[in-house]
mmCIF file of C-alpha atoms in Angstrom:
data_model
loop_
_atom_site.group_PDB
_atom_site.id
_atom_site.type_symbol
_atom_site.label_atom_id
_atom_site.label_comp_id
_atom_site.label_asym_id
_atom_site.label_seq_id
_atom_site.Cartn_x
_atom_site.Cartn_y
_atom_site.Cartn_z
ATOM 1 C CA MET A 35 0.000 0.000 0.000
ATOM 2 C CA GLU A 36 1.012 3.599 -0.507
ATOM 3 C CA GLN A 37 1.159 6.323 2.110
ATOM 4 C CA GLY A 38 -2.023 6.399 4.091
ATOM 5 C CA PHE A 39 -3.763 5.421 7.266
ATOM 6 C CA TYR A 40 -5.025 2.096 8.583
ATOM 7 C CA TYR A 41 -8.074 1.836 10.813
ATOM 8 C CA GLN A 42 -10.192 -0.824 12.484
ATOM 9 C CA VAL A 43 -13.909 -0.321 11.726
ATOM 10 C CA HIS A 44 -16.581 -2.811 12.865
ATOM 11 C CA GLY A 45 -14.099 -5.695 12.613
ATOM 12 C CA PHE A 46 -12.765 -4.651 9.209
ATOM 13 C CA THR A 47 -9.363 -3.202 8.357
ATOM 14 C CA LEU A 48 -9.693 0.039 6.419
ATOM 15 C CA TYR A 49 -6.921 1.658 4.387
ATOM 16 C CA SER A 50 -7.546 5.351 3.742
ATOM 17 C CA GLU A 51 -5.674 8.114 1.978
ATOM 18 C CA ILE A 52 -7.849 10.444 4.063
ATOM 19 C CA GLU A 53 -6.977 10.815 7.729
ATOM 20 C CA CYS A 54 -9.965 9.984 9.956
ATOM 21 C CA PRO A 55 -9.080 10.888 13.563
ATOM 22 C CA ALA A 56 -12.430 9.584 14.867
ATOM 23 C CA LEU A 57 -11.523 5.990 13.877
ATOM 24 C CA LEU A 58 -9.364 3.512 15.789
ATOM 25 C CA PRO A 59 -5.871 3.099 14.286
ATOM 26 C CA ALA A 60 -4.875 -0.375 13.067
ATOM 27 C CA SER A 61 -1.654 -2.059 11.996
ATOM 28 C CA ALA A 62 -0.756 -1.976 8.314
ATOM 29 C CA GLY A 63 -1.783 -5.083 6.456
ATOM 30 C CA THR A 64 -4.159 -6.301 3.799
ATOM 31 C CA PRO A 65 -7.228 -4.063 4.028
ATOM 32 C CA ASP A 66 -10.812 -5.253 3.689
ATOM 33 C CA LEU A 67 -11.893 -1.767 2.566
ATOM 34 C CA SER A 68 -10.102 1.137 0.919
ATOM 35 C CA VAL A 69 -10.669 4.872 0.520
ATOM 36 C CA ARG A 70 -8.623 6.657 -2.131
ATOM 37 C CA PHE A 71 -8.527 9.982 -3.911
ATOM 38 C CA GLY A 72 -9.139 9.821 -7.652
ATOM 39 C CA SER A 73 -10.790 11.503 -10.596
ATOM 40 C CA LEU A 74 -14.393 10.569 -11.305
ATOM 41 C CA ALA A 75 -14.654 12.894 -14.318
ATOM 42 C CA HIS A 76 -15.322 9.882 -16.565
ATOM 43 C CA LEU A 77 -18.599 9.144 -14.725
ATOM 44 C CA PRO A 78 -21.702 11.160 -15.621
ATOM 45 C CA PRO A 79 -22.699 13.541 -12.797
ATOM 46 C CA HIS A 80 -26.346 12.471 -12.738
ATOM 47 C CA ALA A 81 -26.668 9.175 -14.530
ATOM 48 C CA THR A 82 -30.345 8.557 -13.779
ATOM 49 C CA HIS A 83 -32.032 11.889 -13.102
ATOM 50 C CA PRO A 84 -30.811 15.512 -13.256
ATOM 51 C CA TYR A 85 -32.151 16.412 -9.791
ATOM 52 C CA ARG A 86 -30.783 13.487 -7.819
ATOM 53 C CA SER A 87 -27.500 13.628 -5.953
ATOM 54 C CA HIS A 88 -26.932 9.889 -6.244
ATOM 55 C CA CYS A 89 -27.085 6.950 -8.618
ATOM 56 C CA ILE A 90 -27.262 3.372 -7.358
ATOM 57 C CA SER A 91 -26.879 0.095 -9.214
ATOM 58 C CA ARG A 92 -26.360 -3.428 -7.919
ATOM 59 C CA MET A 93 -22.619 -3.115 -7.199
ATOM 60 C CA HIS A 94 -21.944 0.616 -7.505
ATOM 61 C CA MET A 95 -23.097 3.872 -5.945
ATOM 62 C CA LEU A 96 -22.194 7.376 -7.078
ATOM 63 C CA LEU A 97 -22.864 10.243 -4.682
ATOM 64 C CA ASN A 98 -22.545 13.917 -5.681
ATOM 65 C CA ILE A 99 -22.359 16.438 -2.836
ATOM 66 C CA GLU A 100 -22.195 20.070 -3.916
ATOM 67 C CA ASP A 101 -19.057 21.884 -2.680
ATOM 68 C CA VAL A 102 -17.738 18.633 -1.158
ATOM 69 C CA GLY A 103 -17.132 16.231 -4.037
ATOM 70 C CA ARG A 104 -18.095 12.981 -5.691
ATOM 71 C CA PHE A 105 -17.919 9.590 -4.018
ATOM 72 C CA SER A 106 -17.866 6.292 -5.894
ATOM 73 C CA VAL A 107 -18.504 3.117 -3.884
ATOM 74 C CA LYS A 108 -17.796 -0.158 -5.708
ATOM 75 C CA ASP A 109 -18.545 -3.673 -4.518
ATOM 76 C CA GLY A 110 -18.899 -2.412 -0.939
ATOM 77 C CA ARG A 111 -15.094 -2.439 -0.629
ATOM 78 C CA GLU A 112 -13.659 0.502 -2.525
ATOM 79 C CA ILE A 113 -14.451 4.202 -2.164
ATOM 80 C CA ILE A 114 -12.976 6.729 -4.578
ATOM 81 C CA VAL A 115 -13.247 10.371 -3.503
ATOM 82 C CA ASP A 116 -13.010 13.153 -6.075
ATOM 83 C CA PRO A 117 -13.053 16.289 -3.898
ATOM 84 C CA ALA A 118 -14.547 19.550 -5.076
ATOM 85 C CA PRO A 119 -12.125 22.472 -5.336
ATOM 86 C CA ASP A 120 -11.636 23.993 -1.876
ATOM 87 C CA ALA A 121 -13.535 21.156 -0.151
ATOM 88 C CA GLU A 122 -12.747 21.014 3.553
ATOM 89 C CA PRO A 123 -11.333 17.682 4.794
ATOM 90 C CA LYS A 124 -13.842 17.615 7.670
ATOM 91 C CA MET A 125 -16.718 17.812 5.165
ATOM 92 C CA ILE A 126 -15.261 14.971 3.089
ATOM 93 C CA ARG A 127 -14.942 12.860 6.255
ATOM 94 C CA LEU A 128 -18.561 13.639 7.158
ATOM 95 C CA PHE A 129 -19.759 11.772 4.069
ATOM 96 C CA LEU A 130 -17.302 8.896 4.576
ATOM 97 C CA LEU A 131 -18.302 8.198 8.156
#
């Protein structure tokens, strides 16, 4: 794994590129879940309806939060965060936790 933080959450090991001080630290190892920064520009902003802030399919969820960013959750194990310009870290964490 790259630089980041490891946490214990409900019996799972979480690797996160985003520091989450409210979570219990864990030893580095093979994570069950991961949170990473990445571009989600290739995904349509509102795939199902122009007024919804989310799009859900069987194995994927896309969440758009104005002034915070976009969150892609795949297979219940991987979260990609594409922060909005000037998004505050505490606001990003709010939607992760």
